Tab-separated table of C-alpha atoms in Angstrom:
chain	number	residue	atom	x	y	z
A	1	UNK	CA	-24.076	23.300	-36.089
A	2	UNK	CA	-21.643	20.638	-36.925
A	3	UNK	CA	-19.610	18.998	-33.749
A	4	UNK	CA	-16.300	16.557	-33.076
A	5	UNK	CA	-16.460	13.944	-31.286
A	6	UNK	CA	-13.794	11.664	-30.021
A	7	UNK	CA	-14.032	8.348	-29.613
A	8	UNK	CA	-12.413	5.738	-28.032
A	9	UNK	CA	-11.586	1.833	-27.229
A	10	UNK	CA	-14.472	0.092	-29.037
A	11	UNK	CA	-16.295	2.779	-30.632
A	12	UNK	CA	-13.076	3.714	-32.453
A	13	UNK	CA	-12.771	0.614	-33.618
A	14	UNK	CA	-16.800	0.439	-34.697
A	15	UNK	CA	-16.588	3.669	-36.272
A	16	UNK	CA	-13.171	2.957	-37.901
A	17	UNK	CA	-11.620	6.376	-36.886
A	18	UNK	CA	-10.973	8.042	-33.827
A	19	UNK	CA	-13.619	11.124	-34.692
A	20	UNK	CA	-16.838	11.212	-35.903
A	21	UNK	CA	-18.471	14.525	-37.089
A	22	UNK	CA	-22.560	14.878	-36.025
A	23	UNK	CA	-25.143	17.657	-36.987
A	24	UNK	CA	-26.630	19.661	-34.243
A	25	UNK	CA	-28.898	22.091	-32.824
A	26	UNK	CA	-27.325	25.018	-32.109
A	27	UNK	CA	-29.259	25.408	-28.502
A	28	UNK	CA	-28.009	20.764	-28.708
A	29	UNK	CA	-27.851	19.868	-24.905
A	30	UNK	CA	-25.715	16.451	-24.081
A	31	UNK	CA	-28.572	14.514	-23.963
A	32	UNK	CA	-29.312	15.762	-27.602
A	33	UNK	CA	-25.952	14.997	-28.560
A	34	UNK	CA	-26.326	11.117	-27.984
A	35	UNK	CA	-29.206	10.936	-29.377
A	36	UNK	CA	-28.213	12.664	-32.779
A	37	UNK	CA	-25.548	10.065	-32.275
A	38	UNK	CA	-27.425	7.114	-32.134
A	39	UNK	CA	-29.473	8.516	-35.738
A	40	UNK	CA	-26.410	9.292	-37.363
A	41	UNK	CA	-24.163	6.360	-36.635
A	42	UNK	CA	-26.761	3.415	-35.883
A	43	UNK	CA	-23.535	1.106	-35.763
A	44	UNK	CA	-22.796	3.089	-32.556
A	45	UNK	CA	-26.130	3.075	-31.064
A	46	UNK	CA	-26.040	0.411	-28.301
A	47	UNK	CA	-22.657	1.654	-26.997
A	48	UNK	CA	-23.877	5.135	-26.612
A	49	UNK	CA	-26.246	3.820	-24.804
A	50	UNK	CA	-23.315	2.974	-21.738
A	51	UNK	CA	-21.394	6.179	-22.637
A	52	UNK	CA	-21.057	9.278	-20.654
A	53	UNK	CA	-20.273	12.702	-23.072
A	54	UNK	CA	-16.988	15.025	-21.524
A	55	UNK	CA	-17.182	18.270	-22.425
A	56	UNK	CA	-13.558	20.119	-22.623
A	57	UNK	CA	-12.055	17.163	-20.274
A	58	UNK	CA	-14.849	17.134	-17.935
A	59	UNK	CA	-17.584	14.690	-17.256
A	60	UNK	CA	-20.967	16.335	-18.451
A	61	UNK	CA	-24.534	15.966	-17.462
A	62	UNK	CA	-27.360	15.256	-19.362
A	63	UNK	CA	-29.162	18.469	-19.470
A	64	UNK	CA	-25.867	20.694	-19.902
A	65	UNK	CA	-25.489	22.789	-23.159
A	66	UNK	CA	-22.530	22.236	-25.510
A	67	UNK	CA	-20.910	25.592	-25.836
A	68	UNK	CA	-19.478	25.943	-29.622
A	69	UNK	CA	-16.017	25.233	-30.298
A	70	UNK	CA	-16.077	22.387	-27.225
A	71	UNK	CA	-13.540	19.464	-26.695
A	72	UNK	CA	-16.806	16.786	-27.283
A	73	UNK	CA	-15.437	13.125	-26.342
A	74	UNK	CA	-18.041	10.217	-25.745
A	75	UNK	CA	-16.605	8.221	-22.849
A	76	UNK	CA	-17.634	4.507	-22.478
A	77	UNK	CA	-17.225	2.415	-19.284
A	78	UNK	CA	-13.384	3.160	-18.548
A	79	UNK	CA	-11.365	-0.015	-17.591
A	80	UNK	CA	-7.491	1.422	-16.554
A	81	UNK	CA	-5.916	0.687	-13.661
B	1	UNK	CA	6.880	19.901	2.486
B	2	UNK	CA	10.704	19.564	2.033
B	3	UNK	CA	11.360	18.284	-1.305
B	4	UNK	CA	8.660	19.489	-4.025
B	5	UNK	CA	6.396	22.559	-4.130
B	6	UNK	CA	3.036	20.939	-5.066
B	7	UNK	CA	2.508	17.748	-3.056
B	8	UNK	CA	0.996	16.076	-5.716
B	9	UNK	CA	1.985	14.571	-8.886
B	10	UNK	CA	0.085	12.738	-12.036
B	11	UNK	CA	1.651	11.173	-14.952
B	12	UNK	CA	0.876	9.077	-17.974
B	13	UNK	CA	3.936	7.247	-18.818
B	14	UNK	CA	4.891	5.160	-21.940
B	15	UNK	CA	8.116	2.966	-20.344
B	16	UNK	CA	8.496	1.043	-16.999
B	17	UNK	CA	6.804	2.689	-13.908
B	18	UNK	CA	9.400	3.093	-11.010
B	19	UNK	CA	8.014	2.503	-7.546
B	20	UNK	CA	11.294	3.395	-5.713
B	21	UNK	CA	11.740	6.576	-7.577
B	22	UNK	CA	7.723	6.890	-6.667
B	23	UNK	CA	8.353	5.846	-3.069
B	24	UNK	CA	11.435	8.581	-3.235
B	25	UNK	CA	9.278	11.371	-4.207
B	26	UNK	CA	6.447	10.232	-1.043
B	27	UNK	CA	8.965	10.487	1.450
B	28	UNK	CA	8.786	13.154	3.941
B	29	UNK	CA	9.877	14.145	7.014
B	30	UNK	CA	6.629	14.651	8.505
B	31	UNK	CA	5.199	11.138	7.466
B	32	UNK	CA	5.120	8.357	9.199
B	33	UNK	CA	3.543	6.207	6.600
B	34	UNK	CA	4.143	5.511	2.853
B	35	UNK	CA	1.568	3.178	0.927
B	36	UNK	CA	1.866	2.067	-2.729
B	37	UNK	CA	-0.402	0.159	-4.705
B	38	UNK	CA	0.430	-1.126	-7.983
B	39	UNK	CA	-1.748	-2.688	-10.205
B	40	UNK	CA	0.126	-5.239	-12.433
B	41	UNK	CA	-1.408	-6.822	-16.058
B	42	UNK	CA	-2.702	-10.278	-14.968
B	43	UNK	CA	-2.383	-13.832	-16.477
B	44	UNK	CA	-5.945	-14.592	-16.862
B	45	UNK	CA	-9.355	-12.330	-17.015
B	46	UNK	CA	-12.578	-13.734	-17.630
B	47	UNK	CA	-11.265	-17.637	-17.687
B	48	UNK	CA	-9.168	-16.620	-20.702
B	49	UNK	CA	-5.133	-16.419	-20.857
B	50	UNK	CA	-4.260	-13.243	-21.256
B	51	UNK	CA	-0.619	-12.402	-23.228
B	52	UNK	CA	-0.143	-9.046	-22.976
B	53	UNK	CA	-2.664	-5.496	-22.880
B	54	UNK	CA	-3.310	-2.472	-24.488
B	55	UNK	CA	-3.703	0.844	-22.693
B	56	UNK	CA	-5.546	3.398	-24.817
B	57	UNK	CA	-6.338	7.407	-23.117
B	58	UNK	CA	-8.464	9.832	-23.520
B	59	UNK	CA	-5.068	11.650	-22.998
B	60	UNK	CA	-5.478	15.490	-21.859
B	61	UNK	CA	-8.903	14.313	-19.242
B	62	UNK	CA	-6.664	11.356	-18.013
B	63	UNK	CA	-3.810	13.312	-16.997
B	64	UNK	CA	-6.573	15.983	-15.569
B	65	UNK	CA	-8.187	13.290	-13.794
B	66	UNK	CA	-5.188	11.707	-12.341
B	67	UNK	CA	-4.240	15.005	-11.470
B	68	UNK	CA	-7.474	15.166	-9.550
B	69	UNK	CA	-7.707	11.731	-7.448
B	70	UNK	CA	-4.028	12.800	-6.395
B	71	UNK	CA	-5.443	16.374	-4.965
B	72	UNK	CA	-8.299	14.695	-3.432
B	73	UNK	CA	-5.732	12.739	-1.448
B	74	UNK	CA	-4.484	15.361	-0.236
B	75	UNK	CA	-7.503	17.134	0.176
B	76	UNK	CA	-8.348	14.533	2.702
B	77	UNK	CA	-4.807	14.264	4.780
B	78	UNK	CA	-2.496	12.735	2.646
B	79	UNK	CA	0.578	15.299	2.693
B	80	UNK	CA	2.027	13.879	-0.853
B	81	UNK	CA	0.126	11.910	-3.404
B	82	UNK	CA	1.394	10.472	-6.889
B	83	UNK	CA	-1.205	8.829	-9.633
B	84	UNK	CA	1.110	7.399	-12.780
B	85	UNK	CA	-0.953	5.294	-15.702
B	86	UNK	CA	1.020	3.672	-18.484
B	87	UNK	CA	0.233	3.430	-21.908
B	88	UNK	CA	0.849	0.894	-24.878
B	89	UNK	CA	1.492	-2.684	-24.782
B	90	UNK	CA	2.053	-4.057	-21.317
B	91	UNK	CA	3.536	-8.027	-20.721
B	92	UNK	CA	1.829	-10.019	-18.126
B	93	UNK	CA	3.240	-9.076	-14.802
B	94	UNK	CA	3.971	-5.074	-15.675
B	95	UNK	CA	2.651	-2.631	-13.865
B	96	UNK	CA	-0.275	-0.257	-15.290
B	97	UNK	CA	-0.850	1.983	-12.625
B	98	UNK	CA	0.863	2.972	-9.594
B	99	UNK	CA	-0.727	4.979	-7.193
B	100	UNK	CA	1.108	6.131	-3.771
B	101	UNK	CA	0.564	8.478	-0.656
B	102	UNK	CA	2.737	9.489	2.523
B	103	UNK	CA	1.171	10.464	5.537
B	104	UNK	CA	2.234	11.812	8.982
B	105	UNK	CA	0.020	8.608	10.674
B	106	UNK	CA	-0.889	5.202	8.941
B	107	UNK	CA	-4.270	4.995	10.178
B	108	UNK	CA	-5.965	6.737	7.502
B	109	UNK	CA	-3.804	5.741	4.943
B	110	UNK	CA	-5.162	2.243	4.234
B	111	UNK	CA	-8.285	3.671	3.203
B	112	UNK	CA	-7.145	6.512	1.463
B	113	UNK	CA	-5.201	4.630	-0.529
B	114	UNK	CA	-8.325	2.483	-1.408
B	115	UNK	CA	-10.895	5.204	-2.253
B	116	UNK	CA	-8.010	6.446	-4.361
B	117	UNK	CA	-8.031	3.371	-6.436
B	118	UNK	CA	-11.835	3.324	-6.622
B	119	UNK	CA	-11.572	6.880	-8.022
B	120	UNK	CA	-9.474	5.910	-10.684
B	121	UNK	CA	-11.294	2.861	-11.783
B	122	UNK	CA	-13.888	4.638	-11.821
B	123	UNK	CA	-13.079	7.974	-13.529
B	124	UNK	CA	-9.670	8.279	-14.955
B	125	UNK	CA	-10.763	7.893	-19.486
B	126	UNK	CA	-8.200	5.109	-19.808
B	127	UNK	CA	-9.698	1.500	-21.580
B	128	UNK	CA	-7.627	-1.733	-22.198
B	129	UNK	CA	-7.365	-4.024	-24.989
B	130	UNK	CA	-6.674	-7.467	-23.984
B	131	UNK	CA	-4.787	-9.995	-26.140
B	132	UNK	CA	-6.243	-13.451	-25.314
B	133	UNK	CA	-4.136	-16.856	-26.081
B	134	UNK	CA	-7.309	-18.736	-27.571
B	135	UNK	CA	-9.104	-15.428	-28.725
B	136	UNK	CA	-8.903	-12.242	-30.499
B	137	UNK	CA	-8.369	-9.121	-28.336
B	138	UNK	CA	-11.192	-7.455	-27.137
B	139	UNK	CA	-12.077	-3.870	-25.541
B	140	UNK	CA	-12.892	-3.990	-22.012
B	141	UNK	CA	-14.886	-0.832	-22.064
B	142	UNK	CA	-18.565	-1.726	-21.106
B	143	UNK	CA	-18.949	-4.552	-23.951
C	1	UNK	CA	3.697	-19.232	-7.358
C	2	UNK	CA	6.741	-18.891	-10.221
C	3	UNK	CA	9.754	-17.125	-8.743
C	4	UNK	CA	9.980	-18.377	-5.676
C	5	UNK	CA	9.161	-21.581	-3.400
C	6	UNK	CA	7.666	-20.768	-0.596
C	7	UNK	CA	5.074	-17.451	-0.701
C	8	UNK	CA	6.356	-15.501	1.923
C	9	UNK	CA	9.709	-13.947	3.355
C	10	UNK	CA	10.529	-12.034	6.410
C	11	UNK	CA	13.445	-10.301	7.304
C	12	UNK	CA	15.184	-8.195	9.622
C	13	UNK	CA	18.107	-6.054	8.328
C	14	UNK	CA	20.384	-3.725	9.019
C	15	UNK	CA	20.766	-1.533	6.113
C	16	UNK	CA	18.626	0.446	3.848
C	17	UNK	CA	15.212	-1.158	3.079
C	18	UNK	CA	15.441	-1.605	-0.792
C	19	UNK	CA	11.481	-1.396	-1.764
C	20	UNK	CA	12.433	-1.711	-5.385
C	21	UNK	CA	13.603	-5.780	-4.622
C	22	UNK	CA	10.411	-6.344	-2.742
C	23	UNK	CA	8.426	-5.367	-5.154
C	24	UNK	CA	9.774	-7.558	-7.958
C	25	UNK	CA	9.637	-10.239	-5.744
C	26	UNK	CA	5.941	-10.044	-4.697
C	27	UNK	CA	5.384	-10.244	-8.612
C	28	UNK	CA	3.510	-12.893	-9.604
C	29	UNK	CA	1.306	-13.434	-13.199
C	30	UNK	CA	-1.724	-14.287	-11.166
C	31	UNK	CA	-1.772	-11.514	-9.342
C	32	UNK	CA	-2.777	-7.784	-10.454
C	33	UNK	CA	-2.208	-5.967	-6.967
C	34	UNK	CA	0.431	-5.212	-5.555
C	35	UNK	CA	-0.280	-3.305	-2.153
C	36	UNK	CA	3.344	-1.938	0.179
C	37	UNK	CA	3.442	-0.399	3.815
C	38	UNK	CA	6.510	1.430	4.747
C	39	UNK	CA	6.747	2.904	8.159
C	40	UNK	CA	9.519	5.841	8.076
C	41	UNK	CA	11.214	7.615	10.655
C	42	UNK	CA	9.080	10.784	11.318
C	43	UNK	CA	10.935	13.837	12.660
C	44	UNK	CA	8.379	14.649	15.151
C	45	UNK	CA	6.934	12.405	18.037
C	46	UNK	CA	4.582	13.303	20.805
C	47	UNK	CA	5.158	17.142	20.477
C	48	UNK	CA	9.210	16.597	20.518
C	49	UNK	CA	11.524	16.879	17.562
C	50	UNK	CA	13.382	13.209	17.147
C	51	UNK	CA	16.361	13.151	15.468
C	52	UNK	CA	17.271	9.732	15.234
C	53	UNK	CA	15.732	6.027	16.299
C	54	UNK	CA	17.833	3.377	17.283
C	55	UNK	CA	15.631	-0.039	16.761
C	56	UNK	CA	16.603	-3.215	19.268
C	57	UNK	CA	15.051	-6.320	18.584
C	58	UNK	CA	14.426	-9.750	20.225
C	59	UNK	CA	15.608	-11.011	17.562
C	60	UNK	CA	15.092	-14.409	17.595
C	61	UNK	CA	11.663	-14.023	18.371
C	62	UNK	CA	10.888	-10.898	16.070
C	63	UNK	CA	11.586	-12.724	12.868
C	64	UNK	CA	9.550	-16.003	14.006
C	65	UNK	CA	6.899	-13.331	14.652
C	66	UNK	CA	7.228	-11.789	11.309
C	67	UNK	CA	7.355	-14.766	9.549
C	68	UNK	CA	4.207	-15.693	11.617
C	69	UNK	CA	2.659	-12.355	10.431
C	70	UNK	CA	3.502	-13.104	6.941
C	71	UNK	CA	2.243	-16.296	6.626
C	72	UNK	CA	-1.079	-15.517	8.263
C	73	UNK	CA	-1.553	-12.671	5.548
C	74	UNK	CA	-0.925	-16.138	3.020
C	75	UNK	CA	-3.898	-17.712	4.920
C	76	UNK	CA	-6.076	-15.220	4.673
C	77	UNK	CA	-5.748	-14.589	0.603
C	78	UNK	CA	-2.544	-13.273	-0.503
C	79	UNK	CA	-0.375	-15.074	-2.828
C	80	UNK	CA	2.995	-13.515	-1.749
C	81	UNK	CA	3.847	-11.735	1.106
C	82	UNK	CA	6.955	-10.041	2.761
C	83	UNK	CA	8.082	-8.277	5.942
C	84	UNK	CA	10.911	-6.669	6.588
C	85	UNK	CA	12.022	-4.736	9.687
C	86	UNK	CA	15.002	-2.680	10.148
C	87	UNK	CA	17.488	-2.266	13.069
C	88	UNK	CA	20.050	-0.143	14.724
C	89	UNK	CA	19.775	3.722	14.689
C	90	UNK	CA	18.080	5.275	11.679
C	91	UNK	CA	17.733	9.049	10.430
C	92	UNK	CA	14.632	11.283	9.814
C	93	UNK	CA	12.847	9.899	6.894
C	94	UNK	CA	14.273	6.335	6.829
C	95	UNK	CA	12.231	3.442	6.551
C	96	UNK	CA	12.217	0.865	9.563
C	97	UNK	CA	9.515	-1.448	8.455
C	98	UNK	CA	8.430	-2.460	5.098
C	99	UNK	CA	5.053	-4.867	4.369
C	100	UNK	CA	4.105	-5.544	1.006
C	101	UNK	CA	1.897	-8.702	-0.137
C	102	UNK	CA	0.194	-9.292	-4.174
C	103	UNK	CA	-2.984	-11.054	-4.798
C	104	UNK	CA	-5.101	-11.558	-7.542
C	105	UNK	CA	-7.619	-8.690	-7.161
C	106	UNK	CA	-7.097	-5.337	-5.172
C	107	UNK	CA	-10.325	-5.303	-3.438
C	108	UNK	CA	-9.547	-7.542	0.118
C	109	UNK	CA	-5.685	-6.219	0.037
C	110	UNK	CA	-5.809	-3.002	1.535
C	111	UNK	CA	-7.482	-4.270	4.328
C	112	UNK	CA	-5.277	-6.839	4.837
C	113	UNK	CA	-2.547	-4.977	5.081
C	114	UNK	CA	-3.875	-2.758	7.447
C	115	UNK	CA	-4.625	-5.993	9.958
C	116	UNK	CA	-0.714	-6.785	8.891
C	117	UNK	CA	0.696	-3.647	9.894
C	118	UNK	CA	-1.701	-4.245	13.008
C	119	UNK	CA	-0.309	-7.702	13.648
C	120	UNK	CA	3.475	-6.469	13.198
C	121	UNK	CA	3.035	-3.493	15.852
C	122	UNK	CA	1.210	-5.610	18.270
C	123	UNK	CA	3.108	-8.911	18.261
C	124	UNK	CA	6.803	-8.324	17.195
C	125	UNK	CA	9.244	-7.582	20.111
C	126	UNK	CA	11.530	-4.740	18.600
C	127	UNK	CA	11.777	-1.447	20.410
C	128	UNK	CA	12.301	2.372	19.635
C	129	UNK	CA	15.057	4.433	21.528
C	130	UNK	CA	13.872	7.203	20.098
C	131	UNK	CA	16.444	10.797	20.277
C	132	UNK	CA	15.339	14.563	20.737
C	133	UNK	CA	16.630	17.584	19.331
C	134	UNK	CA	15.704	18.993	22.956
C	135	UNK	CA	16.018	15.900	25.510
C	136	UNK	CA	17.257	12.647	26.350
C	137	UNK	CA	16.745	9.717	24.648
C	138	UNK	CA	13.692	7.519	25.757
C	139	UNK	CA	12.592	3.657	25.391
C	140	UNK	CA	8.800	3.810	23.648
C	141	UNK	CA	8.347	0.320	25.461
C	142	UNK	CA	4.914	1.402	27.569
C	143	UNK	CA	6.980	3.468	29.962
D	1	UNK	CA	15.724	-23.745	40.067
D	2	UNK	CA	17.468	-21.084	38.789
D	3	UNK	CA	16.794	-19.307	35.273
D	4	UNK	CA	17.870	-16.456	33.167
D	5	UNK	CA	15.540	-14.336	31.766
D	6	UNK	CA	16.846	-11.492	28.908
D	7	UNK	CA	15.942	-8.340	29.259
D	8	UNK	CA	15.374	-5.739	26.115
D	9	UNK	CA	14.798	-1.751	25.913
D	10	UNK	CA	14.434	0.376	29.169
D	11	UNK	CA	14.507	-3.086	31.124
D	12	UNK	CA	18.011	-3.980	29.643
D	13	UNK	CA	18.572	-0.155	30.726
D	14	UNK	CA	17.333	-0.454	34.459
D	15	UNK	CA	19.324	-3.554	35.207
D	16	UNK	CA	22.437	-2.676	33.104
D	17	UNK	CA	22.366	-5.887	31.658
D	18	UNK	CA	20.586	-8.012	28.976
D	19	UNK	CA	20.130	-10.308	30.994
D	20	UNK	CA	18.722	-11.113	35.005
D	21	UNK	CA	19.103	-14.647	36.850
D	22	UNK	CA	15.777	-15.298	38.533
D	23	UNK	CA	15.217	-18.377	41.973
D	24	UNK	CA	12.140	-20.439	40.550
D	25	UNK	CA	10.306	-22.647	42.544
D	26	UNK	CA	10.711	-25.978	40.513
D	27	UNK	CA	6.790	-25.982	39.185
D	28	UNK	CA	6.859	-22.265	38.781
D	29	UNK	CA	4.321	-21.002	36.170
D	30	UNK	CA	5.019	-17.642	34.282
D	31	UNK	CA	2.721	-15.351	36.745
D	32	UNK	CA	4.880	-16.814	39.785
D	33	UNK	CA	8.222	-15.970	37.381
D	34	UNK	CA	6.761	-12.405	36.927
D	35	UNK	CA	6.021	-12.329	40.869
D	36	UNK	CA	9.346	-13.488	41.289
D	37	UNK	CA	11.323	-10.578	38.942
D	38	UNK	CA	9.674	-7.998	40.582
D	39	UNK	CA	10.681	-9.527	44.314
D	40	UNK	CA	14.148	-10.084	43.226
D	41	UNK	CA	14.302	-6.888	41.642
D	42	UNK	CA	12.185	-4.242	42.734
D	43	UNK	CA	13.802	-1.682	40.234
D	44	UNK	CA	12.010	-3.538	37.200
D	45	UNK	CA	8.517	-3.828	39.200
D	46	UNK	CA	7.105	-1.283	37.683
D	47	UNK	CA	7.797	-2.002	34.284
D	48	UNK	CA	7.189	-5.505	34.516
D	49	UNK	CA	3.506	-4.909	35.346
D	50	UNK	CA	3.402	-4.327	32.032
D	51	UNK	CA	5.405	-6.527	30.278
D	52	UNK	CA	4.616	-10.178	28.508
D	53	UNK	CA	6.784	-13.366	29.221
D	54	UNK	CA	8.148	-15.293	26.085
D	55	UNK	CA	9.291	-18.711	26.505
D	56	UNK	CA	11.736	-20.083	23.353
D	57	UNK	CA	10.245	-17.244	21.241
D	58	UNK	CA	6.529	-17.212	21.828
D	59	UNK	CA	4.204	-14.834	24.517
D	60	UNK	CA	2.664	-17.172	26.921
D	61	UNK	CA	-0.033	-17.407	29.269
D	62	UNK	CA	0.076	-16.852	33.101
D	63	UNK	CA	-0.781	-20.106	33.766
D	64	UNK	CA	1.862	-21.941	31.379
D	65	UNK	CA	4.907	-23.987	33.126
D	66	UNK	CA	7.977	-23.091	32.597
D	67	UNK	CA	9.853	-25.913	31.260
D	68	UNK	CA	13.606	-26.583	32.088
D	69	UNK	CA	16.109	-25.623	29.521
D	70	UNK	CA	13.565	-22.519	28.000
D	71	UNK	CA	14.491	-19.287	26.977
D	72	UNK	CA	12.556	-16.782	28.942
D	73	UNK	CA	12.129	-13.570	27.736
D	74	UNK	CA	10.266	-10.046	29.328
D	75	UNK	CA	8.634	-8.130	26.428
D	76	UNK	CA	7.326	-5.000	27.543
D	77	UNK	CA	5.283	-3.366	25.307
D	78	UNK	CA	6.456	-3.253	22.122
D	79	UNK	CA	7.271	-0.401	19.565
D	80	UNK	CA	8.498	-1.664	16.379
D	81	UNK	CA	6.858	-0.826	13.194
């Protein structure tokens, strides 16, 4: 399947837009997702590295699935406040 | 509970963030003790002079995040919390992010208040951009 | 230090605490917290509904003892700092006592205001008269 | 000598007035002032068990002098804040 993702501060910036589009599995995991990532969008790599994936506004773990038609954001190190 | 139904409130805000308006809303006839903090855009980060600094959100998990440190407040014996975050350009000496609680006792609150913070820093998908004098600007997100 | 000489500022009033005013004037470019205490007039107080609380001060004394408290809060890291007690009788929900101090990062601040806060209720002679719905007015003075 | 001392809260209260006028032996120290209120007045004894002396403005120590000319205060326990 094809997925979303939004992206933010410096990776926006890297990847010129604030969305990048990445082919996956259909049974993908999170930890899949930044991987397929990483191949896609080398330029991206070594931030993905420091960025957690939310799924539908929530912080996901590694080994959760990505249920079709998800919110998919890649989240680096925040810095508000 | 006098003066609101739900005792706590998040906001992202694009103008000026009001801390009597804030302190206003905290107030409460069972509370002994208001605390604010306010975190204001600094002259200097890093060694470098800062001019001014971009907020950018993750906008819909922000607000639900905020939303979240300010029930966990509660949650743990604050009877009113508010979490505001501004957005856009900010001037050196405006305030980013306000963050406030009223209790019936201040004990507590000093902490509260502090874990609160640490929350936000921590989880709320908010990143800045700072403009440098001698430098270009620069994401602060894990670079 | 840019809008203002000396760091700190104590005061004791005797009309509305304005937190707005206190809060500009603890801004400072160098610093990116801003951390505020206010103690409010609670409607309850050892299991009796208060109504009212008339403050009387030494006064003299209190604001040398609030300065003191301020400047002390200077020594020990913060780069502004201000205390401001109220007197006379105040309502339900009114604040008597406001401490607020900025310094560069959050992290030692909300401890330090705690010891503030600490320092004020220990050290500065002012007293509570407090008023019941149900009984006579009392002195909180350790009787 | 003879000195006033003021008087604040449920003190003031108790004498009905803000102020008492205390006999001082001339090299009186602040415990012999505080044995001294509660002789003279035996309606504040109780209360100023528990109280503090200031002299000009600052708590002192039992064993200070008490110079000519100060201003003596009794703090009981205070409750501002």
């Amino acid at each position: 399947m094809k997925v979303e993702v939004l992206l933010f501060a410096s990776l926006r910036d890297l990847a010129q837009s604030d969305r990048i589009s990445v082919e996956l599995a259909e049974d993908a995991t999170v930890a899949d997702l930044l991987v397929s990532i990483s191949t896609q969008y080398p330029l991206l790599e070594d931030r993905v590295a420091l960025s957690r994936v939310a799924v539908n506004d929530r912080f996901s773990c590694s080994e959760d699935p990505i249920p079709p038609g998800s919110e998919l954001a890649l989240i680096p190190p925040v810095s508000g406040g | 509970m006098s003066n609101a139904q739900v005792p706590f409130r998040a906001q992202l805000v694009r103008s000026t963030i009001d801390v009597s308006s804030s302190t206003s809303w905290l107030g409460d006839p069972g509370c002994g003790a208001v605390l604010i903090f306010c975190g204001n855009v600094r002259d200097k980060n890093r060694d470098q002079a800062v001019t001014k600094i971009e907020y950018q959100a993750y906008e819909t998990m922000a607000l639900a995040e905020l939303n979240q440190v300010a029930r966990s407040l509660i949650d743990r014996g604050a009877h009113r919390a508010i979490a505001i975050h501004r957005l856009g350009m900010l001037e050196v000496g405006e305030t980013s992010v306000l963050l406030g609680i009223s209790l019936p006792h201040r004990k507590d609150g000093f902490q509260l208040l502090e874990e609160g913070m640490e929350q936000i820093k921590k989880m709320v998908p908010i990143w800045k951009h700072e403009h440098y004098r001698d430098a270009n600007p620069v994401w602060i997100d894990g670079s």
